[in-house]
Short mmCIF file of C-alpha atoms in Angstrom, two decimals:
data_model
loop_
_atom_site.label_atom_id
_atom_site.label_comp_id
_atom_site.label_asym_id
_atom_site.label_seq_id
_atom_site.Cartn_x
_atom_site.Cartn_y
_atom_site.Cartn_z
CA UNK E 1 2.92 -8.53 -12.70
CA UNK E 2 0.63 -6.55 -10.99
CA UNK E 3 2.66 -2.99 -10.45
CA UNK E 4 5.55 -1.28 -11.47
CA UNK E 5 7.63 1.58 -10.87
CA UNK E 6 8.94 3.41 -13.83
CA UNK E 7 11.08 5.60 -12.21
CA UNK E 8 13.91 6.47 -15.01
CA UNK E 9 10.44 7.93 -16.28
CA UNK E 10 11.19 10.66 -13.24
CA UNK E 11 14.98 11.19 -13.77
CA UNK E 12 16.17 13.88 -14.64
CA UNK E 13 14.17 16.49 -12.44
CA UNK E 14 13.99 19.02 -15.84
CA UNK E 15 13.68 22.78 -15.46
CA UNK E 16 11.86 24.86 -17.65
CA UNK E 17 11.28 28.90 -17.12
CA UNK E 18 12.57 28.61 -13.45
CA UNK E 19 10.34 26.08 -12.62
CA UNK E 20 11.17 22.03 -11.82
CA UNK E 21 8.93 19.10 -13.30
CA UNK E 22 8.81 15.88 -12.12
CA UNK E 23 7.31 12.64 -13.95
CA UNK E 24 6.15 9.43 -12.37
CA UNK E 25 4.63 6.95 -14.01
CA UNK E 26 3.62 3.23 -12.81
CA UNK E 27 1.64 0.47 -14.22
CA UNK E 28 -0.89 -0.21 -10.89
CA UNK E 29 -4.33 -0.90 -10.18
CA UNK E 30 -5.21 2.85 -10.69
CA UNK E 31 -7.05 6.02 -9.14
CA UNK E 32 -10.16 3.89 -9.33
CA UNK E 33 -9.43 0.92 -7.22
CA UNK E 34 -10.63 -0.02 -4.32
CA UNK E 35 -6.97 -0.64 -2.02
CA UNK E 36 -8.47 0.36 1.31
CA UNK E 37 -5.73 2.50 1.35
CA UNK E 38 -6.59 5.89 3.53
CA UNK E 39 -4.54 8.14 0.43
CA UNK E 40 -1.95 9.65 3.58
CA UNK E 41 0.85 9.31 1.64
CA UNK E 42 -0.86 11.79 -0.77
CA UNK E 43 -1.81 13.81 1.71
CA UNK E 44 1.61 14.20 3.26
CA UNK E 45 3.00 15.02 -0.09
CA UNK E 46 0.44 18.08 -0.72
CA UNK E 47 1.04 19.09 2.69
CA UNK E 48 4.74 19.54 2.60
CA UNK E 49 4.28 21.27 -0.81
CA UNK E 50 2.38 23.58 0.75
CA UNK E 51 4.21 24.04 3.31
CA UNK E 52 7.34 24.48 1.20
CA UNK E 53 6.14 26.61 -2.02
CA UNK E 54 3.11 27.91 -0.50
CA UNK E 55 0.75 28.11 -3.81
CA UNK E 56 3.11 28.01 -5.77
CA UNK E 57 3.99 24.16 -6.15
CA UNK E 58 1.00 21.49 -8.45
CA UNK E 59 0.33 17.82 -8.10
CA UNK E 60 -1.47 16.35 -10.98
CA UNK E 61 -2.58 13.29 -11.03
CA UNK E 62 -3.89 11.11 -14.27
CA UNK E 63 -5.30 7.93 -15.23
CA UNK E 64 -2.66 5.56 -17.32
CA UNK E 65 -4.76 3.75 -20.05
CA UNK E 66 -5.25 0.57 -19.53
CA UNK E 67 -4.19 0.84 -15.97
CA UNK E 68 -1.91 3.04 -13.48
CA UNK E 69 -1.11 5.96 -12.66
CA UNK E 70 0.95 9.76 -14.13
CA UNK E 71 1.94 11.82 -10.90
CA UNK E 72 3.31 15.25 -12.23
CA UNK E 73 4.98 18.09 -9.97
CA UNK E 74 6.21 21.06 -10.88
CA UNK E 75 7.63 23.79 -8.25
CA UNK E 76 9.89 26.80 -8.17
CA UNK E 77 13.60 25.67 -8.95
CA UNK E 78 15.54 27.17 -5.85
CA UNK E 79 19.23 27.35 -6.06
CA UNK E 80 21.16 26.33 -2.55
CA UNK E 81 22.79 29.12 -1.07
CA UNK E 82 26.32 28.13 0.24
#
């Protein structure tokens, strides 16, 4: 098995101070490998967080040791106005 997606590792969306955090995790090839991917999909995400929260919204992204990848956002919680 070559990749994984953990994603009860992302539910529940938890809220700390007014702010939400989300957790990814996945067992892939890495930040390192060569995929010949062109990273848009990264790219779109920053985007619309920027576009959305302004400054105010972080993507980190880690290493997984001995392979894969932690994404981590955290942005303003917003309740929906009805």
């Amino acid at each position: 098995e070559i990749y994984t997606l953990s994603l009860h590792d992302a539910l529940p969306i938890s809220i700390h101070d007014g702010r939400c955090h989300v957790r990814v995790t996945d067992t892939g090839v890495g930040l390192q490998a060569k995929t010949g991917g062109l990273g848009t999909g990264l790219s779109t995400l920053r985007e619309r967080l920027q576009l959305a929260f302004g400054g105010d919204a972080h993507l980190r992204l880690t290493e997984v040791q001995p392979h894969g990848v932690c994404a981590e956002l955290e942005f303003p919680a917003r309740q929906e106005s009805r």
